Amino acid sequence: MSKQKAAITAVAGFVPEDKLTNFDLEKMVETSDEWIYSRTGIRERRILKKGLGLSYMGEKAVSKLLEKSGTDPKEVDLIICATITGDYVFPDSANQIALKVGATNAFGFDISAACSGFLYALHTGSKFIETGTYKKVIIVGGDVMSSIIDYTDRTTCVIFGDGLGAVLLEAHDDYGIIDAELKADGSGVDFLVARAGGSRKPTSQETLDSREHLVYQNGGPVFKRAVQGMSSTVKEVMGRNGLTNDDVTWVVPHQANMRIINTVASQLDFPLEKVMNNIELLGNTTAGTLPLCINEYESQLRPGDKIILTAFGGGFTWGSIYLTWAYDGSLQS
Ligand code: UT7
């Protein structure tokens, strides 16, 4: 008898109403709609109103998730929240979301793995289902990147936006998470980092003046490592599971740059019709991109669809997860 799989049985997302377009950015830094769109594929991103915080988006998405799946919040055992922009330095945001949605029997914790956070959280959460420890686990991925972006730095401010997605994991006999290949390389800290605001360099007037509490990225090397890291781990999980390109229904790549997505697709020889993307209108929402993509494409998903999620981000962290889809997405509203 094969063991029970951890299947995604519902998905929901939330993006704030306020838009920041390329034309808005033209007024803020020396850039152009033409440069941004041709170099990244992004036209606009969403920005959360100040003072709301990550758990506001978490509450919206998880409430929708519970409603869609007909789940009583009191049945939820665990909430894992992947984010680098929680409401507070501490405590975690998973338990703030649990409080807001009335998941009074759940415990939660956050995972900090930047753009790969959703993959890390999904892999972790799946183990609690596979072992039979818990019945209902919610995986949240999202970020309020506008809270840590330097809007005077044209190399980073044009990429990132705010948004969050969530999935419900439950046991399933046939479909669910099959395999994962997760990687990390701590030397990536030199290329993608918020240098201040942590214990190594606590926030001070000096760090505020030097803007070191905001995102710093050396984009070129990150671009190359992202292509290599996503392509190689997709190949690894496909090889291990005997999958050909024809077998795979969808590839869901992290949405950092449309040129990265196109290069990964071309290196793997996947037609773009099989590759999910939503970067044009949302930008890079860090831990939010994968669940938001799945949410957007839900109506096209069918039981047994073979899906590969892949991401690369700060740390460096990267990896791929292979799963089979568990329900008919066209029947969801
Ligand atoms: O999600 C987490 C992981 N992050 C990523 O995967 C992001 C990876 N990196 C990237 O997506 C790209 O490297 C960027 C979008 C960040 C930058 O694109 P690029 O094609 O690598 O540009 P570049 O950094 O090589 O810069 C090319 C030129 C430079 O000017 P010079 O030195 O050639 O005169 C930049 O100063 O473009 C300039 N530039 C801009 N010009 C107009 C950089 N940003 C902008 C801008 N508008 N916003």
mmCIF file of C-alpha atoms and ligand atoms in Angstrom:
data_model
loop_
_atom_site.group_PDB
_atom_site.id
_atom_site.type_symbol
_atom_site.label_atom_id
_atom_site.label_comp_id
_atom_site.label_asym_id
_atom_site.label_seq_id
_atom_site.Cartn_x
_atom_site.Cartn_y
_atom_site.Cartn_z
ATOM 1 C CA MET A 1 0.000 0.000 0.000
ATOM 2 C CA SER A 2 1.477 3.346 -0.997
ATOM 3 C CA LYS A 3 1.549 6.075 1.618
ATOM 4 C CA GLN A 4 -0.864 8.986 1.556
ATOM 5 C CA LYS A 5 0.243 12.010 -0.412
ATOM 6 C CA ALA A 6 -0.070 15.632 0.644
ATOM 7 C CA ALA A 7 -2.316 17.209 -1.988
ATOM 8 C CA ILE A 8 -3.219 20.811 -2.643
ATOM 9 C CA THR A 9 -7.000 20.732 -2.214
ATOM 10 C CA ALA A 10 -7.668 24.486 -2.506
ATOM 11 C CA VAL A 11 -5.866 27.684 -3.473
ATOM 12 C CA ALA A 12 -6.593 31.391 -2.960
ATOM 13 C CA GLY A 13 -4.769 34.653 -3.428
ATOM 14 C CA PHE A 14 -4.908 38.314 -2.562
ATOM 15 C CA VAL A 15 -3.318 41.353 -4.185
ATOM 16 C CA PRO A 16 -3.854 44.930 -2.990
ATOM 17 C CA GLU A 17 -5.931 47.325 -5.121
ATOM 18 C CA ASP A 18 -3.366 50.102 -5.513
ATOM 19 C CA LYS A 19 -1.242 49.883 -8.655
ATOM 20 C CA LEU A 20 2.258 51.196 -9.274
ATOM 21 C CA THR A 21 2.740 51.388 -13.040
ATOM 22 C CA ASN A 22 5.895 51.818 -15.082
ATOM 23 C CA PHE A 23 4.674 55.333 -15.864
ATOM 24 C CA ASP A 24 4.440 56.080 -12.133
ATOM 25 C CA LEU A 25 8.022 54.837 -11.744
ATOM 26 C CA GLU A 26 9.170 57.100 -14.596
ATOM 27 C CA LYS A 27 8.267 60.002 -12.279
ATOM 28 C CA MET A 28 10.211 58.536 -9.340
ATOM 29 C CA VAL A 29 13.520 57.326 -10.849
ATOM 30 C CA GLU A 30 15.393 57.637 -14.136
ATOM 31 C CA THR A 31 13.722 54.833 -16.062
ATOM 32 C CA SER A 32 11.176 54.219 -18.808
ATOM 33 C CA ASP A 33 8.240 51.940 -19.475
ATOM 34 C CA GLU A 34 10.135 50.698 -22.527
ATOM 35 C CA TRP A 35 13.251 49.736 -20.480
ATOM 36 C CA ILE A 36 11.284 48.065 -17.702
ATOM 37 C CA TYR A 37 8.975 46.083 -19.980
ATOM 38 C CA SER A 38 11.687 44.972 -22.399
ATOM 39 C CA ARG A 39 14.178 44.013 -19.616
ATOM 40 C CA THR A 40 11.680 42.433 -17.168
ATOM 41 C CA GLY A 41 8.250 41.904 -18.779
ATOM 42 C CA ILE A 42 6.620 43.972 -16.017
ATOM 43 C CA ARG A 43 4.029 46.711 -16.657
ATOM 44 C CA GLU A 44 2.666 47.257 -13.162
ATOM 45 C CA ARG A 45 2.717 45.915 -9.603
ATOM 46 C CA ARG A 46 0.400 46.150 -6.591
ATOM 47 C CA ILE A 47 1.221 48.099 -3.435
ATOM 48 C CA LEU A 48 -0.317 47.480 -0.014
ATOM 49 C CA LYS A 49 -1.555 50.537 1.874
ATOM 50 C CA LYS A 50 0.850 51.549 4.637
ATOM 51 C CA GLY A 51 0.065 50.221 8.097
ATOM 52 C CA LEU A 52 -1.712 47.040 7.012
ATOM 53 C CA GLY A 53 1.144 44.509 6.996
ATOM 54 C CA LEU A 54 1.522 40.979 5.674
ATOM 55 C CA SER A 55 -1.135 39.425 7.905
ATOM 56 C CA TYR A 56 -3.782 41.693 6.341
ATOM 57 C CA MET A 57 -3.152 40.014 2.973
ATOM 58 C CA GLY A 58 -2.865 36.651 4.762
ATOM 59 C CA GLU A 59 -6.255 37.100 6.393
ATOM 60 C CA LYS A 60 -7.882 37.946 3.040
ATOM 61 C CA ALA A 61 -6.382 34.982 1.164
ATOM 62 C CA VAL A 62 -6.764 32.392 3.929
ATOM 63 C CA SER A 63 -10.390 33.432 4.625
ATOM 64 C CA LYS A 64 -11.117 32.907 0.925
ATOM 65 C CA LEU A 65 -9.277 29.575 1.017
ATOM 66 C CA LEU A 66 -11.346 28.359 3.977
ATOM 67 C CA GLU A 67 -14.579 29.520 2.354
ATOM 68 C CA LYS A 68 -13.766 27.900 -1.019
ATOM 69 C CA SER A 69 -12.881 24.581 0.579
ATOM 70 C CA GLY A 70 -15.728 24.639 3.103
ATOM 71 C CA THR A 71 -13.213 24.336 5.937
ATOM 72 C CA ASP A 72 -14.080 25.389 9.486
ATOM 73 C CA PRO A 73 -11.128 27.502 10.718
ATOM 74 C CA LYS A 74 -11.112 25.443 13.912
ATOM 75 C CA GLU A 75 -10.191 22.351 11.885
ATOM 76 C CA VAL A 76 -6.876 23.838 10.741
ATOM 77 C CA ASP A 77 -3.917 22.181 12.483
ATOM 78 C CA LEU A 78 -0.996 24.210 11.218
ATOM 79 C CA ILE A 79 -0.244 27.385 9.238
ATOM 80 C CA ILE A 80 3.209 27.844 7.730
ATOM 81 C CA CYS A 81 3.887 31.295 6.362
ATOM 82 C CA ALA A 82 6.734 31.891 3.921
ATOM 83 C CA THR A 83 7.737 35.545 3.997
ATOM 84 C CA ILE A 84 10.638 37.938 4.509
ATOM 85 C CA THR A 85 8.321 40.870 5.283
ATOM 86 C CA GLY A 86 6.222 39.733 8.237
ATOM 87 C CA ASP A 87 4.199 42.215 10.279
ATOM 88 C CA TYR A 88 6.948 42.372 12.932
ATOM 89 C CA VAL A 89 10.587 41.360 13.351
ATOM 90 C CA PHE A 90 8.944 39.094 15.902
ATOM 91 C CA PRO A 91 6.532 37.484 16.571
ATOM 92 C CA ASP A 92 5.819 35.486 13.421
ATOM 93 C CA SER A 93 3.021 36.293 10.981
ATOM 94 C CA ALA A 94 1.579 32.758 10.679
ATOM 95 C CA ASN A 95 0.030 33.100 14.131
ATOM 96 C CA GLN A 96 -1.239 36.621 13.357
ATOM 97 C CA ILE A 97 -3.040 35.153 10.338
ATOM 98 C CA ALA A 98 -4.378 32.266 12.487
ATOM 99 C CA LEU A 99 -5.727 34.822 14.973
ATOM 100 C CA LYS A 100 -7.410 36.876 12.264
ATOM 101 C CA VAL A 101 -9.126 33.935 10.540
ATOM 102 C CA GLY A 102 -10.197 32.242 13.780
ATOM 103 C CA ALA A 103 -7.909 29.212 13.405
ATOM 104 C CA THR A 104 -7.857 28.882 17.174
ATOM 105 C CA ASN A 105 -6.671 25.259 17.211
ATOM 106 C CA ALA A 106 -3.757 25.839 14.858
ATOM 107 C CA PHE A 107 -0.178 26.649 15.634
ATOM 108 C CA GLY A 108 2.050 28.326 13.101
ATOM 109 C CA PHE A 109 5.493 29.481 12.195
ATOM 110 C CA ASP A 110 7.226 31.488 9.489
ATOM 111 C CA ILE A 111 9.834 30.350 7.003
ATOM 112 C CA SER A 112 12.387 32.825 5.680
ATOM 113 C CA ALA A 113 13.675 31.686 2.295
ATOM 114 C CA ALA A 114 12.882 34.760 0.177
ATOM 115 C CA CYS A 115 11.599 33.856 -3.297
ATOM 116 C CA SER A 116 11.943 30.116 -2.589
ATOM 117 C CA GLY A 117 9.951 30.432 0.630
ATOM 118 C CA PHE A 118 6.775 28.881 -0.745
ATOM 119 C CA LEU A 119 8.710 25.814 -1.963
ATOM 120 C CA TYR A 120 10.459 25.390 1.392
ATOM 121 C CA ALA A 121 7.145 25.800 3.269
ATOM 122 C CA LEU A 122 5.242 23.453 0.954
ATOM 123 C CA HIS A 123 7.879 20.727 1.336
ATOM 124 C CA THR A 124 7.909 21.163 5.129
ATOM 125 C CA GLY A 125 4.099 21.165 5.409
ATOM 126 C CA SER A 126 3.741 18.097 3.195
ATOM 127 C CA LYS A 127 5.653 15.994 5.745
ATOM 128 C CA PHE A 128 3.060 16.644 8.466
ATOM 129 C CA ILE A 129 0.352 15.314 6.125
ATOM 130 C CA GLU A 130 2.345 12.345 4.751
ATOM 131 C CA THR A 131 3.169 11.149 8.260
ATOM 132 C CA GLY A 132 -0.458 11.500 9.335
ATOM 133 C CA THR A 133 0.530 13.984 12.053
ATOM 134 C CA TYR A 134 -1.990 16.589 10.878
ATOM 135 C CA LYS A 135 -5.036 16.609 8.591
ATOM 136 C CA LYS A 136 -5.238 20.231 7.453
ATOM 137 C CA VAL A 137 -2.161 22.346 6.880
ATOM 138 C CA ILE A 138 -2.232 25.781 5.260
ATOM 139 C CA ILE A 139 0.810 27.026 3.379
ATOM 140 C CA VAL A 140 0.977 30.790 2.882
ATOM 141 C CA GLY A 141 3.499 32.567 0.648
ATOM 142 C CA GLY A 142 3.604 36.310 0.298
ATOM 143 C CA ASP A 143 5.458 39.537 0.781
ATOM 144 C CA VAL A 144 4.974 43.249 1.249
ATOM 145 C CA MET A 145 8.071 44.066 -0.770
ATOM 146 C CA SER A 146 7.090 47.745 -0.879
ATOM 147 C CA SER A 147 8.024 47.887 2.829
ATOM 148 C CA ILE A 148 11.698 47.075 2.127
ATOM 149 C CA ILE A 149 12.236 48.432 -1.395
ATOM 150 C CA ASP A 150 14.410 51.472 -2.010
ATOM 151 C CA TYR A 151 12.295 53.642 -4.303
ATOM 152 C CA THR A 152 15.379 55.645 -5.231
ATOM 153 C CA ASP A 153 17.151 52.544 -6.630
ATOM 154 C CA ARG A 154 15.975 51.994 -10.202
ATOM 155 C CA THR A 155 17.621 48.574 -10.408
ATOM 156 C CA THR A 156 15.349 47.050 -7.743
ATOM 157 C CA CYS A 157 12.235 49.215 -7.397
ATOM 158 C CA VAL A 158 10.973 48.361 -10.876
ATOM 159 C CA ILE A 159 10.857 44.617 -10.184
ATOM 160 C CA PHE A 160 9.021 44.057 -6.925
ATOM 161 C CA GLY A 161 5.374 44.239 -5.847
ATOM 162 C CA ASP A 162 3.086 43.063 -3.032
ATOM 163 C CA GLY A 163 0.864 39.980 -3.008
ATOM 164 C CA LEU A 164 0.160 36.702 -1.257
ATOM 165 C CA GLY A 165 -1.259 33.266 -1.997
ATOM 166 C CA ALA A 166 -2.270 30.298 0.142
ATOM 167 C CA VAL A 167 -2.972 26.611 -0.378
ATOM 168 C CA LEU A 168 -4.660 23.961 1.748
ATOM 169 C CA LEU A 169 -2.845 20.622 2.097
ATOM 170 C CA GLU A 170 -4.777 17.449 2.899
ATOM 171 C CA ALA A 171 -4.122 13.722 2.547
ATOM 172 C CA HIS A 172 -4.980 12.122 -0.808
ATOM 173 C CA ASP A 173 -4.693 8.504 -2.005
ATOM 174 C CA ASP A 174 -3.762 9.272 -5.596
ATOM 175 C CA TYR A 175 -2.475 12.799 -6.115
ATOM 176 C CA GLY A 176 -0.214 15.252 -4.347
ATOM 177 C CA ILE A 177 3.396 16.180 -3.782
ATOM 178 C CA ILE A 178 5.684 13.539 -5.258
ATOM 179 C CA ASP A 179 9.215 14.870 -5.009
ATOM 180 C CA ALA A 180 11.277 17.909 -4.066
ATOM 181 C CA GLU A 181 14.801 19.098 -4.698
ATOM 182 C CA LEU A 182 15.637 22.072 -2.491
ATOM 183 C CA LYS A 183 19.019 23.780 -2.440
ATOM 184 C CA ALA A 184 20.846 26.650 -0.747
ATOM 185 C CA ASP A 185 24.129 28.545 -0.892
ATOM 186 C CA GLY A 186 24.693 31.079 1.888
ATOM 187 C CA SER A 187 27.332 32.937 -0.126
ATOM 188 C CA GLY A 188 24.426 34.478 -2.050
ATOM 189 C CA VAL A 189 24.133 37.007 0.794
ATOM 190 C CA ASP A 190 26.663 39.180 -1.057
ATOM 191 C CA PHE A 191 24.298 39.601 -4.026
ATOM 192 C CA LEU A 192 20.806 39.928 -2.549
ATOM 193 C CA VAL A 193 20.355 41.228 0.987
ATOM 194 C CA ALA A 194 18.919 43.816 3.378
ATOM 195 C CA ARG A 195 22.155 44.616 5.202
ATOM 196 C CA ALA A 196 20.696 46.334 8.261
ATOM 197 C CA GLY A 197 17.767 45.828 10.597
ATOM 198 C CA GLY A 198 18.877 42.383 11.754
ATOM 199 C CA SER A 199 21.016 41.445 14.747
ATOM 200 C CA ARG A 200 24.283 41.901 12.861
ATOM 201 C CA LYS A 201 23.558 45.548 12.114
ATOM 202 C CA PRO A 202 20.534 46.784 14.057
ATOM 203 C CA THR A 203 18.645 49.744 12.650
ATOM 204 C CA SER A 204 20.253 53.057 13.599
ATOM 205 C CA GLN A 205 20.184 56.578 12.233
ATOM 206 C CA GLU A 206 23.314 55.674 10.283
ATOM 207 C CA THR A 207 21.725 52.615 8.621
ATOM 208 C CA LEU A 208 18.599 54.600 7.842
ATOM 209 C CA ASP A 209 20.681 57.342 6.231
ATOM 210 C CA SER A 210 22.621 54.790 4.161
ATOM 211 C CA ARG A 211 19.371 52.951 3.285
ATOM 212 C CA GLU A 212 20.947 49.649 4.328
ATOM 213 C CA HIS A 213 17.683 48.339 5.787
ATOM 214 C CA LEU A 214 16.310 48.179 2.233
ATOM 215 C CA VAL A 215 16.847 45.579 -0.501
ATOM 216 C CA TYR A 216 20.229 45.547 -2.207
ATOM 217 C CA GLN A 217 20.591 43.411 -5.324
ATOM 218 C CA ASN A 218 23.424 42.870 -7.791
ATOM 219 C CA GLY A 219 21.037 41.738 -10.523
ATOM 220 C CA GLY A 220 23.386 40.338 -13.174
ATOM 221 C CA PRO A 221 24.898 37.456 -11.152
ATOM 222 C CA VAL A 222 21.476 36.732 -9.579
ATOM 223 C CA PHE A 223 19.961 36.452 -13.055
ATOM 224 C CA LYS A 224 22.553 33.854 -14.147
ATOM 225 C CA ARG A 225 22.296 31.814 -10.941
ATOM 226 C CA ALA A 226 18.481 31.913 -11.125
ATOM 227 C CA VAL A 227 18.435 30.464 -14.639
ATOM 228 C CA GLN A 228 20.965 27.797 -13.727
ATOM 229 C CA GLY A 229 19.366 26.892 -10.361
ATOM 230 C CA MET A 230 15.819 26.586 -11.668
ATOM 231 C CA SER A 231 16.770 24.703 -14.845
ATOM 232 C CA SER A 232 19.031 22.201 -13.059
ATOM 233 C CA THR A 233 16.580 21.324 -10.271
ATOM 234 C CA VAL A 234 13.677 20.960 -12.738
ATOM 235 C CA LYS A 235 15.884 18.527 -14.693
ATOM 236 C CA GLU A 236 16.770 16.678 -11.474
ATOM 237 C CA VAL A 237 13.156 16.074 -10.385
ATOM 238 C CA MET A 238 12.095 15.194 -13.919
ATOM 239 C CA GLY A 239 14.974 12.726 -14.306
ATOM 240 C CA ARG A 240 14.372 11.098 -10.916
ATOM 241 C CA ASN A 241 10.697 10.609 -11.723
ATOM 242 C CA GLY A 242 11.156 9.477 -15.320
ATOM 243 C CA LEU A 243 9.259 12.481 -16.717
ATOM 244 C CA THR A 244 9.595 13.625 -20.314
ATOM 245 C CA ASN A 245 8.611 17.146 -21.404
ATOM 246 C CA ASP A 246 5.409 15.730 -22.890
ATOM 247 C CA ASP A 247 4.453 14.237 -19.498
ATOM 248 C CA VAL A 248 4.617 17.600 -17.727
ATOM 249 C CA THR A 249 1.368 19.591 -17.930
ATOM 250 C CA TRP A 250 2.602 22.827 -16.342
ATOM 251 C CA VAL A 251 5.821 24.419 -15.188
ATOM 252 C CA VAL A 252 5.281 27.131 -12.557
ATOM 253 C CA PRO A 253 8.416 29.284 -12.315
ATOM 254 C CA HIS A 254 9.133 32.029 -9.817
ATOM 255 C CA GLN A 255 8.187 35.354 -11.393
ATOM 256 C CA ALA A 256 11.325 37.484 -11.084
ATOM 257 C CA ASN A 257 11.906 38.531 -14.669
ATOM 258 C CA MET A 258 10.163 37.403 -17.888
ATOM 259 C CA ARG A 259 13.596 37.028 -19.492
ATOM 260 C CA ILE A 260 14.576 34.532 -16.767
ATOM 261 C CA ILE A 261 11.311 32.623 -17.326
ATOM 262 C CA ASN A 262 11.865 32.573 -21.107
ATOM 263 C CA THR A 263 15.485 31.430 -20.762
ATOM 264 C CA VAL A 264 14.574 28.628 -18.325
ATOM 265 C CA ALA A 265 11.750 27.499 -20.650
ATOM 266 C CA SER A 266 14.052 27.514 -23.647
ATOM 267 C CA GLN A 267 16.883 25.669 -21.816
ATOM 268 C CA LEU A 268 14.357 23.008 -20.756
ATOM 269 C CA ASP A 269 12.717 23.037 -24.195
ATOM 270 C CA PHE A 270 9.255 23.719 -22.749
ATOM 271 C CA PRO A 271 6.825 25.680 -24.948
ATOM 272 C CA LEU A 272 5.729 28.877 -23.202
ATOM 273 C CA GLU A 273 2.090 27.698 -23.347
ATOM 274 C CA LYS A 274 2.992 25.195 -20.609
ATOM 275 C CA VAL A 275 4.737 27.778 -18.456
ATOM 276 C CA MET A 276 2.572 29.822 -16.084
ATOM 277 C CA ASN A 277 3.249 33.517 -15.780
ATOM 278 C CA ASN A 278 1.564 36.525 -14.199
ATOM 279 C CA ILE A 279 4.557 38.851 -13.958
ATOM 280 C CA GLU A 280 3.240 41.559 -16.310
ATOM 281 C CA LEU A 281 0.593 42.853 -13.921
ATOM 282 C CA LEU A 282 2.037 41.802 -10.545
ATOM 283 C CA GLY A 283 5.837 41.972 -10.814
ATOM 284 C CA ASN A 284 7.906 39.921 -8.398
ATOM 285 C CA THR A 285 5.955 39.295 -5.187
ATOM 286 C CA THR A 286 8.818 37.162 -3.737
ATOM 287 C CA ALA A 287 7.213 34.284 -1.724
ATOM 288 C CA GLY A 288 3.851 35.110 -3.319
ATOM 289 C CA THR A 289 4.587 34.367 -6.973
ATOM 290 C CA LEU A 290 4.043 30.593 -7.024
ATOM 291 C CA PRO A 291 0.721 30.374 -5.128
ATOM 292 C CA LEU A 292 -0.573 33.481 -6.952
ATOM 293 C CA CYS A 293 0.252 31.855 -10.308
ATOM 294 C CA ILE A 294 -1.449 28.596 -9.317
ATOM 295 C CA ASN A 295 -4.469 30.593 -8.156
ATOM 296 C CA GLU A 296 -4.676 32.469 -11.463
ATOM 297 C CA TYR A 297 -4.478 29.275 -13.525
ATOM 298 C CA GLU A 298 -6.703 27.193 -11.196
ATOM 299 C CA SER A 299 -9.610 26.939 -13.656
ATOM 300 C CA GLN A 300 -7.292 25.257 -16.204
ATOM 301 C CA LEU A 301 -6.041 22.565 -13.794
ATOM 302 C CA ARG A 302 -7.349 18.985 -13.849
ATOM 303 C CA PRO A 303 -6.874 15.932 -11.619
ATOM 304 C CA GLY A 304 -3.627 14.156 -12.457
ATOM 305 C CA ASP A 305 -1.988 17.171 -14.143
ATOM 306 C CA LYS A 306 1.757 16.896 -13.611
ATOM 307 C CA ILE A 307 3.072 20.206 -12.302
ATOM 308 C CA ILE A 308 6.604 21.353 -11.552
ATOM 309 C CA LEU A 309 7.109 24.380 -9.318
ATOM 310 C CA THR A 310 10.517 26.028 -9.396
ATOM 311 C CA ALA A 311 12.039 29.091 -7.741
ATOM 312 C CA PHE A 312 15.253 30.952 -6.996
ATOM 313 C CA GLY A 313 15.885 33.716 -4.506
ATOM 314 C CA GLY A 314 17.835 35.366 -1.731
ATOM 315 C CA GLY A 315 20.149 33.213 0.341
ATOM 316 C CA PHE A 316 20.703 31.904 -2.265
ATOM 317 C CA THR A 317 17.822 29.465 -2.016
ATOM 318 C CA TRP A 318 16.344 27.513 -4.895
ATOM 319 C CA GLY A 319 14.710 24.278 -5.924
ATOM 320 C CA SER A 320 11.842 22.469 -7.612
ATOM 321 C CA ILE A 321 8.830 20.470 -6.450
ATOM 322 C CA TYR A 322 6.959 17.910 -8.553
ATOM 323 C CA LEU A 323 3.291 17.357 -7.727
ATOM 324 C CA THR A 324 0.164 15.959 -9.315
ATOM 325 C CA TRP A 325 -2.951 18.139 -9.180
ATOM 326 C CA ALA A 326 -5.818 16.737 -7.129
ATOM 327 C CA TYR A 327 -9.061 18.382 -8.292
ATOM 328 C CA ASP A 328 -10.945 19.895 -11.219
ATOM 329 C CA GLY A 329 -10.119 23.585 -11.022
ATOM 330 C CA SER A 330 -12.900 24.497 -13.455
ATOM 331 C CA LEU A 331 -15.447 23.597 -10.773
ATOM 332 C CA GLN A 332 -14.081 26.251 -8.390
ATOM 333 C CA SER A 333 -15.331 29.814 -8.338
HETATM 334 O O1 UT7 B 1 13.472 37.250 -7.184
HETATM 335 C C1 UT7 B 1 14.693 37.157 -6.544
HETATM 336 C C2 UT7 B 1 15.793 36.936 -7.507
HETATM 337 N N1 UT7 B 1 15.972 38.096 -8.334
HETATM 338 C C3 UT7 B 1 16.095 37.943 -9.634
HETATM 339 O O2 UT7 B 1 16.007 36.855 -10.153
HETATM 340 C C4 UT7 B 1 16.427 39.167 -10.447
HETATM 341 C C5 UT7 B 1 17.559 38.879 -11.372
HETATM 342 N N2 UT7 B 1 18.067 40.041 -12.110
HETATM 343 C C6 UT7 B 1 17.333 40.707 -13.018
HETATM 344 O O3 UT7 B 1 16.158 40.461 -13.221
HETATM 345 C C7 UT7 B 1 18.045 41.760 -13.850
HETATM 346 O O4 UT7 B 1 19.420 41.643 -13.625
HETATM 347 C C8 UT7 B 1 17.573 43.214 -13.565
HETATM 348 C C9 UT7 B 1 16.160 43.422 -14.067
HETATM 349 C C10 UT7 B 1 17.674 43.516 -12.092
HETATM 350 C C11 UT7 B 1 18.472 44.187 -14.326
HETATM 351 O O5 UT7 B 1 18.424 43.895 -15.717
HETATM 352 P P1 UT7 B 1 19.752 43.711 -16.559
HETATM 353 O O6 UT7 B 1 19.363 43.451 -17.940
HETATM 354 O O7 UT7 B 1 20.588 42.665 -15.854
HETATM 355 O O8 UT7 B 1 20.391 45.122 -16.486
HETATM 356 P P2 UT7 B 1 21.835 45.524 -15.926
HETATM 357 O O9 UT7 B 1 21.845 45.467 -14.439
HETATM 358 O O10 UT7 B 1 22.891 44.751 -16.671
HETATM 359 O O11 UT7 B 1 21.900 47.002 -16.377
HETATM 360 C C12 UT7 B 1 21.961 47.377 -17.762
HETATM 361 C C13 UT7 B 1 21.882 48.883 -17.841
HETATM 362 C C14 UT7 B 1 22.797 49.606 -16.854
HETATM 363 O O12 UT7 B 1 23.269 50.795 -17.466
HETATM 364 P P3 UT7 B 1 24.742 50.842 -18.081
HETATM 365 O O13 UT7 B 1 25.668 50.499 -16.965
HETATM 366 O O14 UT7 B 1 24.738 49.826 -19.187
HETATM 367 O O15 UT7 B 1 24.847 52.251 -18.549
HETATM 368 C C15 UT7 B 1 21.873 49.966 -15.730
HETATM 369 O O16 UT7 B 1 22.303 51.090 -15.008
HETATM 370 O O17 UT7 B 1 20.554 49.306 -17.520
HETATM 371 C C16 UT7 B 1 20.602 50.275 -16.473
HETATM 372 N N3 UT7 B 1 19.402 50.122 -15.659
HETATM 373 C C17 UT7 B 1 18.265 50.770 -15.926
HETATM 374 N N4 UT7 B 1 17.934 51.645 -16.884
HETATM 375 C C18 UT7 B 1 16.683 52.129 -16.896
HETATM 376 C C19 UT7 B 1 19.224 49.331 -14.573
HETATM 377 N N5 UT7 B 1 17.963 49.466 -14.121
HETATM 378 C C20 UT7 B 1 17.350 50.364 -14.941
HETATM 379 C C21 UT7 B 1 16.062 50.906 -14.992
HETATM 380 N N6 UT7 B 1 15.764 51.771 -15.978
HETATM 381 N N7 UT7 B 1 15.112 50.561 -14.102
#
